[in-house]
Amino acid sequence: MGIVKNALYKVSKKGFLSTFKKQSIFPYYHLVRDNQVPHIENLYEFKNSKQFLNDINVLTANYKPISPNDLLENKKLENNFLISFDDGLEEIYSVIYPILKKNNLTAIFFINPNFVDNNEGLYKHYISIIISHLKKNNFEKSVVDQISQILSIEYTTIEEFKQKFINIKFSEREKVNEILELLTIEIKTFLKEHKPYVTKEQIQEMINDGFYFGGHTMTHPPLNQLTHEEQKKEIINSIDWLKENFKIDYSFFAFPFSDKSISKKLLNELFEYDNTIRIFGNSGLKKDIDKRIIQRFSLENPTKQVEKQIVTENLYKFFNKFIGKYNIKR
Ligand SMILES: [Zn+2]
């Protein structure tokens, strides 16, 4: 949360939620889990199953659930919600799927085909694994210095080192493998043992049970660091992969990291690819250039109250309207 949003969160009240019912909301998460895991713990916080169940209860008490199919059929939205989950982590199958099923809810899961079946993982997750490894050895200075040299970064505090490491460029991700080798971390073994991502069988089972899947690019790159053609390929290949492997006929896609830098040209090409595509962003309660682009906000932060968070997003919407940033320009 930024400075403005944090200030708005402080003044927001749970009770305001009833005034923000005449709208449809699209909250998103990555995972729900009751303990920490090395590949996530240094990147962001997430909710446990009890907190997630509370979110579900608050959402269903205030908004009516819709199916992703309702979006494809252009059903009129009034006071609805639909949740989605990015990155195809295994918890969508082991934790989230049973909870949603029990509550008669469906959802969209956005996945990166390269990571399905755990042969390969997201470079940011690898960085978190490395930081957890370093933490065990109290960030031994000689080792941290060696890594900083590989990454060509300078640091004064461990916190600064971590931030710079987490935010390295996509083009430098090969260096992460170099560091894994240096620390003799067997990443293939980690992937086989921990299975951080869903498998094809699990996806098939969830599809058979009425859940929806969408692309999230093949390898989860920050798209603004790729050429136009590379962006397009990463996106369309991930949607095609789902169609080829699971015989689904719809196109859903969510942007990795952020949709801020996405050009009008790219969006138009995606509409040409499939004019019924539904594209999901994470810019909050904002209006995009086309009705087929659906903007979401995160409810992942476990330290925030869900009611107050939804109120905050609405107050932020008014703030954006006031400063002329409600309508997204591409
Ligand atoms: Zn993602």
mmCIF file of C-alpha atoms and ligand atoms in Angstrom:
data_model
loop_
_atom_site.group_PDB
_atom_site.id
_atom_site.type_symbol
_atom_site.label_atom_id
_atom_site.label_comp_id
_atom_site.label_asym_id
_atom_site.label_seq_id
_atom_site.Cartn_x
_atom_site.Cartn_y
_atom_site.Cartn_z
ATOM 1 C CA MET A 1 0.000 0.000 0.000
ATOM 2 C CA GLY A 2 1.180 3.469 -0.838
ATOM 3 C CA ILE A 3 1.133 6.508 1.450
ATOM 4 C CA VAL A 4 -2.313 7.711 0.297
ATOM 5 C CA LYS A 5 -3.894 4.274 0.570
ATOM 6 C CA ASN A 6 -2.413 3.767 4.037
ATOM 7 C CA ALA A 7 -3.869 7.094 5.174
ATOM 8 C CA LEU A 8 -7.258 6.164 3.688
ATOM 9 C CA TYR A 9 -7.122 2.775 5.410
ATOM 10 C CA LYS A 10 -6.666 4.549 8.739
ATOM 11 C CA VAL A 11 -9.796 6.679 8.279
ATOM 12 C CA SER A 12 -11.914 3.890 6.774
ATOM 13 C CA LYS A 13 -14.533 2.187 8.927
ATOM 14 C CA LYS A 14 -15.921 -1.343 8.648
ATOM 15 C CA GLY A 15 -19.458 0.056 8.675
ATOM 16 C CA PHE A 16 -18.890 2.056 5.467
ATOM 17 C CA LEU A 17 -18.939 -1.187 3.496
ATOM 18 C CA SER A 18 -22.732 -1.167 3.167
ATOM 19 C CA THR A 19 -22.503 2.089 1.161
ATOM 20 C CA PHE A 20 -20.257 0.434 -1.411
ATOM 21 C CA LYS A 21 -22.509 -2.437 -2.379
ATOM 22 C CA LYS A 22 -23.685 -1.121 -5.730
ATOM 23 C CA GLN A 23 -20.641 -2.345 -7.565
ATOM 24 C CA SER A 24 -18.895 -5.512 -8.677
ATOM 25 C CA ILE A 25 -15.515 -6.301 -7.230
ATOM 26 C CA PHE A 26 -12.712 -8.603 -8.323
ATOM 27 C CA PRO A 27 -10.328 -9.361 -5.460
ATOM 28 C CA TYR A 28 -7.234 -11.465 -6.087
ATOM 29 C CA TYR A 29 -4.669 -13.443 -4.125
ATOM 30 C CA HIS A 30 -1.692 -15.715 -4.756
ATOM 31 C CA LEU A 31 -1.913 -18.303 -2.022
ATOM 32 C CA VAL A 32 -3.542 -19.195 1.279
ATOM 33 C CA ARG A 33 -1.506 -21.242 3.717
ATOM 34 C CA ASP A 34 -1.097 -21.865 7.447
ATOM 35 C CA ASN A 35 2.697 -21.759 7.584
ATOM 36 C CA GLN A 36 5.614 -20.073 5.810
ATOM 37 C CA VAL A 37 7.419 -21.489 2.778
ATOM 38 C CA PRO A 38 10.945 -20.485 1.644
ATOM 39 C CA HIS A 39 9.951 -19.505 -1.913
ATOM 40 C CA ILE A 40 7.397 -16.909 -0.727
ATOM 41 C CA GLU A 41 8.372 -15.786 2.787
ATOM 42 C CA ASN A 42 10.769 -13.036 1.657
ATOM 43 C CA LEU A 43 8.458 -11.635 -1.017
ATOM 44 C CA TYR A 44 5.043 -10.927 0.495
ATOM 45 C CA GLU A 45 2.673 -11.856 3.313
ATOM 46 C CA PHE A 46 -0.425 -13.973 2.794
ATOM 47 C CA LYS A 47 -3.502 -15.124 4.688
ATOM 48 C CA ASN A 48 -4.015 -18.411 6.521
ATOM 49 C CA SER A 49 -7.055 -20.592 5.850
ATOM 50 C CA LYS A 50 -9.032 -19.138 8.768
ATOM 51 C CA GLN A 51 -8.441 -15.567 7.556
ATOM 52 C CA PHE A 52 -9.311 -16.565 3.999
ATOM 53 C CA LEU A 53 -12.544 -18.199 5.138
ATOM 54 C CA ASN A 54 -13.431 -14.966 6.920
ATOM 55 C CA ASP A 55 -12.829 -13.051 3.655
ATOM 56 C CA ILE A 56 -15.157 -15.459 1.857
ATOM 57 C CA ASN A 57 -17.822 -14.916 4.509
ATOM 58 C CA VAL A 58 -17.533 -11.119 4.310
ATOM 59 C CA LEU A 59 -17.633 -11.191 0.516
ATOM 60 C CA THR A 60 -20.667 -13.474 0.306
ATOM 61 C CA ALA A 61 -22.495 -11.481 2.985
ATOM 62 C CA ASN A 62 -22.116 -8.265 0.964
ATOM 63 C CA TYR A 63 -21.846 -9.329 -2.678
ATOM 64 C CA LYS A 64 -23.322 -12.053 -4.862
ATOM 65 C CA PRO A 65 -20.864 -14.518 -6.378
ATOM 66 C CA ILE A 66 -20.717 -14.761 -10.158
ATOM 67 C CA SER A 67 -19.193 -17.403 -12.365
ATOM 68 C CA PRO A 68 -16.434 -16.491 -14.850
ATOM 69 C CA ASN A 69 -18.879 -17.747 -17.463
ATOM 70 C CA ASP A 70 -21.204 -14.845 -16.588
ATOM 71 C CA LEU A 71 -18.440 -12.511 -17.751
ATOM 72 C CA LEU A 72 -18.197 -14.342 -21.069
ATOM 73 C CA GLU A 73 -21.971 -14.124 -21.482
ATOM 74 C CA ASN A 74 -21.933 -10.396 -20.698
ATOM 75 C CA LYS A 75 -24.437 -10.790 -17.861
ATOM 76 C CA LYS A 76 -25.293 -7.488 -16.264
ATOM 77 C CA LEU A 77 -23.161 -7.000 -13.170
ATOM 78 C CA GLU A 78 -24.636 -5.171 -10.200
ATOM 79 C CA ASN A 79 -23.455 -6.254 -6.802
ATOM 80 C CA ASN A 80 -21.181 -9.147 -7.616
ATOM 81 C CA PHE A 81 -17.776 -10.545 -6.771
ATOM 82 C CA LEU A 82 -15.399 -12.961 -8.409
ATOM 83 C CA ILE A 83 -12.059 -13.931 -6.919
ATOM 84 C CA SER A 84 -8.957 -15.037 -8.753
ATOM 85 C CA PHE A 85 -5.510 -16.350 -7.905
ATOM 86 C CA ASP A 86 -2.235 -15.682 -9.706
ATOM 87 C CA ASP A 87 0.931 -17.755 -10.234
ATOM 88 C CA GLY A 88 -0.465 -21.336 -10.104
ATOM 89 C CA LEU A 89 0.938 -22.182 -6.681
ATOM 90 C CA GLU A 90 0.126 -25.627 -5.277
ATOM 91 C CA GLU A 91 -2.013 -24.108 -2.499
ATOM 92 C CA ILE A 92 -4.709 -23.327 -5.061
ATOM 93 C CA TYR A 93 -5.270 -27.089 -5.177
ATOM 94 C CA SER A 94 -4.487 -28.192 -1.618
ATOM 95 C CA VAL A 95 -5.996 -25.285 0.376
ATOM 96 C CA ILE A 96 -8.092 -22.920 -1.741
ATOM 97 C CA TYR A 97 -9.961 -25.375 -3.957
ATOM 98 C CA PRO A 98 -11.478 -27.353 -1.017
ATOM 99 C CA ILE A 99 -12.532 -24.136 0.771
ATOM 100 C CA LEU A 100 -14.192 -22.685 -2.338
ATOM 101 C CA LYS A 101 -15.906 -25.981 -3.153
ATOM 102 C CA LYS A 102 -17.321 -26.249 0.347
ATOM 103 C CA ASN A 103 -18.726 -22.725 -0.027
ATOM 104 C CA ASN A 104 -20.161 -23.318 -3.505
ATOM 105 C CA LEU A 105 -17.855 -20.777 -5.076
ATOM 106 C CA THR A 106 -15.840 -20.867 -8.256
ATOM 107 C CA ALA A 107 -12.788 -18.842 -9.231
ATOM 108 C CA ILE A 108 -10.213 -18.196 -11.936
ATOM 109 C CA PHE A 109 -6.659 -19.427 -11.505
ATOM 110 C CA PHE A 110 -4.009 -17.710 -13.617
ATOM 111 C CA ILE A 111 -1.009 -19.915 -14.263
ATOM 112 C CA ASN A 112 2.454 -19.872 -15.836
ATOM 113 C CA PRO A 113 2.700 -23.057 -17.973
ATOM 114 C CA ASN A 114 6.512 -23.269 -17.601
ATOM 115 C CA PHE A 115 6.150 -23.948 -13.880
ATOM 116 C CA VAL A 116 3.281 -26.453 -14.027
ATOM 117 C CA ASP A 117 4.539 -29.915 -12.915
ATOM 118 C CA ASN A 118 7.496 -28.399 -11.042
ATOM 119 C CA ASN A 119 10.334 -28.795 -13.523
ATOM 120 C CA GLU A 120 11.189 -25.117 -13.312
ATOM 121 C CA GLY A 121 10.237 -22.199 -11.062
ATOM 122 C CA LEU A 122 9.793 -18.436 -10.976
ATOM 123 C CA TYR A 123 13.110 -16.551 -10.537
ATOM 124 C CA LYS A 124 11.604 -14.371 -7.774
ATOM 125 C CA HIS A 125 10.736 -17.553 -5.852
ATOM 126 C CA TYR A 126 14.344 -18.735 -6.272
ATOM 127 C CA ILE A 127 15.556 -15.414 -4.858
ATOM 128 C CA SER A 128 13.342 -15.927 -1.798
ATOM 129 C CA ILE A 129 14.770 -19.449 -1.347
ATOM 130 C CA ILE A 130 18.294 -17.997 -1.463
ATOM 131 C CA ILE A 131 17.448 -15.289 1.100
ATOM 132 C CA SER A 132 15.972 -17.925 3.440
ATOM 133 C CA HIS A 133 19.177 -19.921 3.041
ATOM 134 C CA LEU A 134 21.295 -16.865 3.873
ATOM 135 C CA LYS A 135 19.107 -16.102 6.892
ATOM 136 C CA LYS A 136 19.940 -19.529 8.357
ATOM 137 C CA ASN A 137 23.618 -18.509 8.325
ATOM 138 C CA ASN A 138 22.878 -15.043 9.740
ATOM 139 C CA PHE A 139 23.711 -13.417 6.407
ATOM 140 C CA GLU A 140 27.412 -14.314 6.640
ATOM 141 C CA LYS A 141 29.171 -11.231 5.290
ATOM 142 C CA SER A 142 31.653 -12.980 2.993
ATOM 143 C CA VAL A 143 28.818 -14.878 1.270
ATOM 144 C CA VAL A 144 26.566 -11.808 0.929
ATOM 145 C CA ASP A 145 29.547 -9.888 -0.509
ATOM 146 C CA GLN A 146 30.184 -12.639 -3.052
ATOM 147 C CA ILE A 147 26.537 -12.558 -4.147
ATOM 148 C CA SER A 148 26.544 -8.759 -4.363
ATOM 149 C CA GLN A 149 29.549 -9.001 -6.644
ATOM 150 C CA ILE A 150 27.765 -11.450 -8.956
ATOM 151 C CA LEU A 151 24.750 -9.108 -9.052
ATOM 152 C CA SER A 152 26.917 -5.952 -9.286
ATOM 153 C CA ILE A 153 25.007 -4.342 -6.417
ATOM 154 C CA GLU A 154 26.199 -2.306 -3.464
ATOM 155 C CA TYR A 155 24.564 -2.385 -0.046
ATOM 156 C CA THR A 156 24.990 -0.919 3.403
ATOM 157 C CA THR A 157 22.348 -2.924 5.265
ATOM 158 C CA ILE A 158 21.054 -6.475 4.828
ATOM 159 C CA GLU A 159 17.589 -5.004 4.225
ATOM 160 C CA GLU A 160 18.976 -2.980 1.319
ATOM 161 C CA PHE A 161 20.769 -6.065 -0.039
ATOM 162 C CA LYS A 162 17.508 -8.055 0.078
ATOM 163 C CA GLN A 163 15.498 -5.329 -1.674
ATOM 164 C CA LYS A 164 18.085 -4.932 -4.438
ATOM 165 C CA PHE A 165 18.346 -8.708 -4.875
ATOM 166 C CA ILE A 166 14.545 -9.164 -5.082
ATOM 167 C CA ASN A 167 14.293 -6.358 -7.655
ATOM 168 C CA ILE A 168 17.025 -7.429 -10.093
ATOM 169 C CA LYS A 169 16.169 -7.189 -13.778
ATOM 170 C CA PHE A 170 14.522 -10.111 -15.570
ATOM 171 C CA SER A 171 17.495 -10.171 -17.960
ATOM 172 C CA GLU A 172 19.761 -10.893 -14.965
ATOM 173 C CA ARG A 173 17.853 -13.945 -13.809
ATOM 174 C CA GLU A 174 20.619 -16.302 -15.026
ATOM 175 C CA LYS A 175 22.709 -14.888 -12.185
ATOM 176 C CA VAL A 176 20.195 -16.390 -9.755
ATOM 177 C CA ASN A 177 21.113 -19.852 -11.033
ATOM 178 C CA GLU A 178 24.772 -18.969 -10.610
ATOM 179 C CA ILE A 179 24.109 -18.047 -6.966
ATOM 180 C CA LEU A 180 22.133 -21.244 -6.363
ATOM 181 C CA GLU A 181 25.171 -23.161 -7.602
ATOM 182 C CA LEU A 182 27.526 -21.131 -5.467
ATOM 183 C CA LEU A 183 25.458 -21.981 -2.372
ATOM 184 C CA THR A 184 25.037 -25.608 -3.526
ATOM 185 C CA ILE A 185 21.244 -25.307 -3.345
ATOM 186 C CA GLU A 186 19.810 -28.137 -5.451
ATOM 187 C CA ILE A 187 16.832 -26.313 -6.928
ATOM 188 C CA LYS A 188 15.596 -29.344 -8.925
ATOM 189 C CA THR A 189 15.493 -31.354 -5.698
ATOM 190 C CA PHE A 190 13.664 -28.508 -3.956
ATOM 191 C CA LEU A 191 11.042 -28.427 -6.723
ATOM 192 C CA LYS A 192 10.599 -32.205 -6.625
ATOM 193 C CA GLU A 193 10.306 -32.317 -2.828
ATOM 194 C CA HIS A 194 8.246 -29.200 -2.129
ATOM 195 C CA LYS A 195 6.211 -29.170 -5.356
ATOM 196 C CA PRO A 196 5.448 -25.427 -5.071
ATOM 197 C CA TYR A 197 3.326 -25.347 -8.252
ATOM 198 C CA VAL A 198 0.218 -27.191 -9.419
ATOM 199 C CA THR A 199 0.395 -30.201 -11.715
ATOM 200 C CA LYS A 200 -1.490 -30.898 -14.937
ATOM 201 C CA GLU A 201 -3.608 -33.553 -13.191
ATOM 202 C CA GLN A 202 -4.636 -31.102 -10.481
ATOM 203 C CA ILE A 203 -5.605 -28.498 -13.085
ATOM 204 C CA GLN A 204 -7.689 -31.078 -14.952
ATOM 205 C CA GLU A 205 -9.449 -32.121 -11.740
ATOM 206 C CA MET A 206 -10.348 -28.525 -10.896
ATOM 207 C CA ILE A 207 -11.568 -27.817 -14.443
ATOM 208 C CA ASN A 208 -13.771 -30.912 -14.252
ATOM 209 C CA ASP A 209 -15.159 -29.492 -11.021
ATOM 210 C CA GLY A 210 -16.225 -26.157 -12.544
ATOM 211 C CA PHE A 211 -13.153 -24.005 -11.925
ATOM 212 C CA TYR A 212 -11.623 -21.736 -14.560
ATOM 213 C CA PHE A 213 -8.050 -21.202 -15.694
ATOM 214 C CA GLY A 214 -6.313 -18.393 -17.496
ATOM 215 C CA GLY A 215 -2.852 -17.560 -18.766
ATOM 216 C CA HIS A 216 -0.412 -15.422 -16.761
ATOM 217 C CA THR A 217 2.437 -15.533 -19.372
ATOM 218 C CA MET A 218 4.731 -18.548 -19.801
ATOM 219 C CA THR A 219 7.531 -17.459 -17.435
ATOM 220 C CA HIS A 220 6.134 -14.518 -15.395
ATOM 221 C CA PRO A 221 8.443 -11.788 -16.758
ATOM 222 C CA PRO A 222 8.000 -8.096 -15.951
ATOM 223 C CA LEU A 223 6.467 -7.304 -19.358
ATOM 224 C CA ASN A 224 7.875 -3.759 -19.476
ATOM 225 C CA GLN A 225 11.353 -5.310 -19.699
ATOM 226 C CA LEU A 226 10.483 -7.245 -22.896
ATOM 227 C CA THR A 227 10.039 -6.158 -26.516
ATOM 228 C CA HIS A 228 6.524 -5.854 -27.920
ATOM 229 C CA GLU A 229 6.794 -9.158 -29.795
ATOM 230 C CA GLU A 230 8.181 -10.962 -26.739
ATOM 231 C CA GLN A 231 5.288 -9.663 -24.613
ATOM 232 C CA LYS A 232 2.723 -10.854 -27.137
ATOM 233 C CA LYS A 233 4.326 -14.294 -27.409
ATOM 234 C CA GLU A 234 4.552 -14.769 -23.618
ATOM 235 C CA ILE A 235 0.853 -13.905 -23.277
ATOM 236 C CA ILE A 236 -0.702 -15.774 -26.194
ATOM 237 C CA ASN A 237 1.420 -18.899 -25.703
ATOM 238 C CA SER A 238 0.176 -19.190 -22.114
ATOM 239 C CA ILE A 239 -3.481 -19.010 -23.197
ATOM 240 C CA ASP A 240 -2.888 -21.431 -26.079
ATOM 241 C CA TRP A 241 -1.141 -23.869 -23.739
ATOM 242 C CA LEU A 242 -4.287 -24.124 -21.627
ATOM 243 C CA LYS A 243 -6.469 -24.612 -24.711
ATOM 244 C CA GLU A 244 -4.203 -27.348 -26.086
ATOM 245 C CA ASN A 245 -3.805 -29.235 -22.820
ATOM 246 C CA PHE A 246 -7.300 -28.970 -21.346
ATOM 247 C CA LYS A 247 -9.582 -28.400 -24.312
ATOM 248 C CA ILE A 248 -10.963 -25.161 -22.916
ATOM 249 C CA ASP A 249 -12.523 -22.774 -25.407
ATOM 250 C CA TYR A 250 -12.407 -19.429 -23.571
ATOM 251 C CA SER A 251 -9.496 -16.988 -23.230
ATOM 252 C CA PHE A 252 -8.691 -15.521 -19.816
ATOM 253 C CA PHE A 253 -5.456 -13.726 -19.055
ATOM 254 C CA ALA A 254 -3.990 -11.766 -16.126
ATOM 255 C CA PHE A 255 -0.896 -9.555 -16.370
ATOM 256 C CA PRO A 256 2.079 -10.570 -14.181
ATOM 257 C CA PHE A 257 3.408 -7.914 -11.749
ATOM 258 C CA SER A 258 1.504 -4.961 -13.210
ATOM 259 C CA ASP A 259 -0.599 -3.848 -16.182
ATOM 260 C CA LYS A 260 0.653 -0.250 -16.004
ATOM 261 C CA SER A 261 3.013 -0.304 -18.986
ATOM 262 C CA ILE A 262 0.740 -2.299 -21.312
ATOM 263 C CA SER A 263 0.250 -0.568 -24.659
ATOM 264 C CA LYS A 264 -2.988 -0.019 -26.542
ATOM 265 C CA LYS A 265 -1.411 -1.802 -29.504
ATOM 266 C CA LEU A 266 -0.805 -4.974 -27.464
ATOM 267 C CA LEU A 267 -4.333 -4.916 -26.045
ATOM 268 C CA ASN A 268 -5.784 -4.541 -29.540
ATOM 269 C CA GLU A 269 -3.729 -7.501 -30.708
ATOM 270 C CA LEU A 270 -5.107 -9.583 -27.844
ATOM 271 C CA PHE A 271 -8.661 -8.596 -28.859
ATOM 272 C CA GLU A 272 -7.777 -9.626 -32.424
ATOM 273 C CA TYR A 273 -6.507 -12.976 -31.117
ATOM 274 C CA ASP A 274 -9.897 -13.603 -29.474
ATOM 275 C CA ASN A 275 -12.535 -10.890 -29.408
ATOM 276 C CA THR A 276 -14.234 -12.575 -26.437
ATOM 277 C CA ILE A 277 -11.033 -12.569 -24.342
ATOM 278 C CA ARG A 278 -11.270 -11.249 -20.785
ATOM 279 C CA ILE A 279 -8.094 -9.558 -19.563
ATOM 280 C CA PHE A 280 -7.415 -8.960 -15.869
ATOM 281 C CA GLY A 281 -5.263 -6.229 -14.390
ATOM 282 C CA ASN A 282 -4.356 -5.240 -10.847
ATOM 283 C CA SER A 283 -4.828 -1.477 -10.875
ATOM 284 C CA GLY A 284 -7.668 -1.458 -8.321
ATOM 285 C CA LEU A 285 -11.058 0.214 -8.814
ATOM 286 C CA LYS A 286 -10.302 1.960 -12.094
ATOM 287 C CA LYS A 287 -11.930 2.158 -15.501
ATOM 288 C CA ASP A 288 -9.921 0.720 -18.355
ATOM 289 C CA ILE A 289 -10.129 1.516 -22.075
ATOM 290 C CA ASP A 290 -12.291 -1.524 -22.907
ATOM 291 C CA LYS A 291 -15.021 -3.407 -21.048
ATOM 292 C CA ARG A 292 -13.173 -6.664 -21.666
ATOM 293 C CA ILE A 293 -10.401 -5.487 -19.323
ATOM 294 C CA ILE A 294 -11.338 -6.172 -15.710
ATOM 295 C CA GLN A 295 -9.424 -4.424 -12.957
ATOM 296 C CA ARG A 296 -8.812 -6.239 -9.662
ATOM 297 C CA PHE A 297 -7.422 -5.371 -6.223
ATOM 298 C CA SER A 298 -5.497 -7.544 -3.801
ATOM 299 C CA LEU A 299 -6.965 -8.816 -0.545
ATOM 300 C CA GLU A 300 -3.817 -10.767 0.323
ATOM 301 C CA ASN A 301 -2.431 -8.637 3.162
ATOM 302 C CA PRO A 302 -3.135 -10.590 6.392
ATOM 303 C CA THR A 303 -2.619 -7.544 8.620
ATOM 304 C CA LYS A 304 -5.549 -5.639 7.118
ATOM 305 C CA GLN A 305 -9.245 -6.088 7.843
ATOM 306 C CA VAL A 306 -11.096 -7.196 4.739
ATOM 307 C CA GLU A 307 -14.094 -4.843 5.200
ATOM 308 C CA LYS A 308 -11.801 -1.856 5.736
ATOM 309 C CA GLN A 309 -9.720 -2.885 2.733
ATOM 310 C CA ILE A 310 -12.724 -2.818 0.398
ATOM 311 C CA VAL A 311 -13.761 0.550 1.842
ATOM 312 C CA THR A 312 -10.186 1.814 1.336
ATOM 313 C CA GLU A 313 -10.223 0.744 -2.327
ATOM 314 C CA ASN A 314 -13.427 2.755 -2.782
ATOM 315 C CA LEU A 315 -12.044 5.832 -1.026
ATOM 316 C CA TYR A 316 -8.974 5.504 -3.225
ATOM 317 C CA LYS A 317 -11.264 5.358 -6.246
ATOM 318 C CA PHE A 318 -12.723 8.779 -5.251
ATOM 319 C CA PHE A 319 -9.216 10.090 -4.729
ATOM 320 C CA ASN A 320 -8.222 8.913 -8.222
ATOM 321 C CA LYS A 321 -11.329 10.509 -9.706
ATOM 322 C CA PHE A 322 -10.400 13.745 -7.950
ATOM 323 C CA ILE A 323 -6.857 13.781 -9.331
ATOM 324 C CA GLY A 324 -7.988 12.609 -12.771
ATOM 325 C CA LYS A 325 -6.487 9.137 -12.598
ATOM 326 C CA TYR A 326 -9.677 7.042 -12.498
ATOM 327 C CA ASN A 327 -9.771 6.470 -16.248
ATOM 328 C CA ILE A 328 -6.733 4.468 -17.304
ATOM 329 C CA LYS A 329 -4.903 5.942 -20.289
ATOM 330 C CA ARG A 330 -2.989 3.611 -22.563
HETATM 331 ZN ZN ZN B 1 1.889 -13.229 -10.848
#
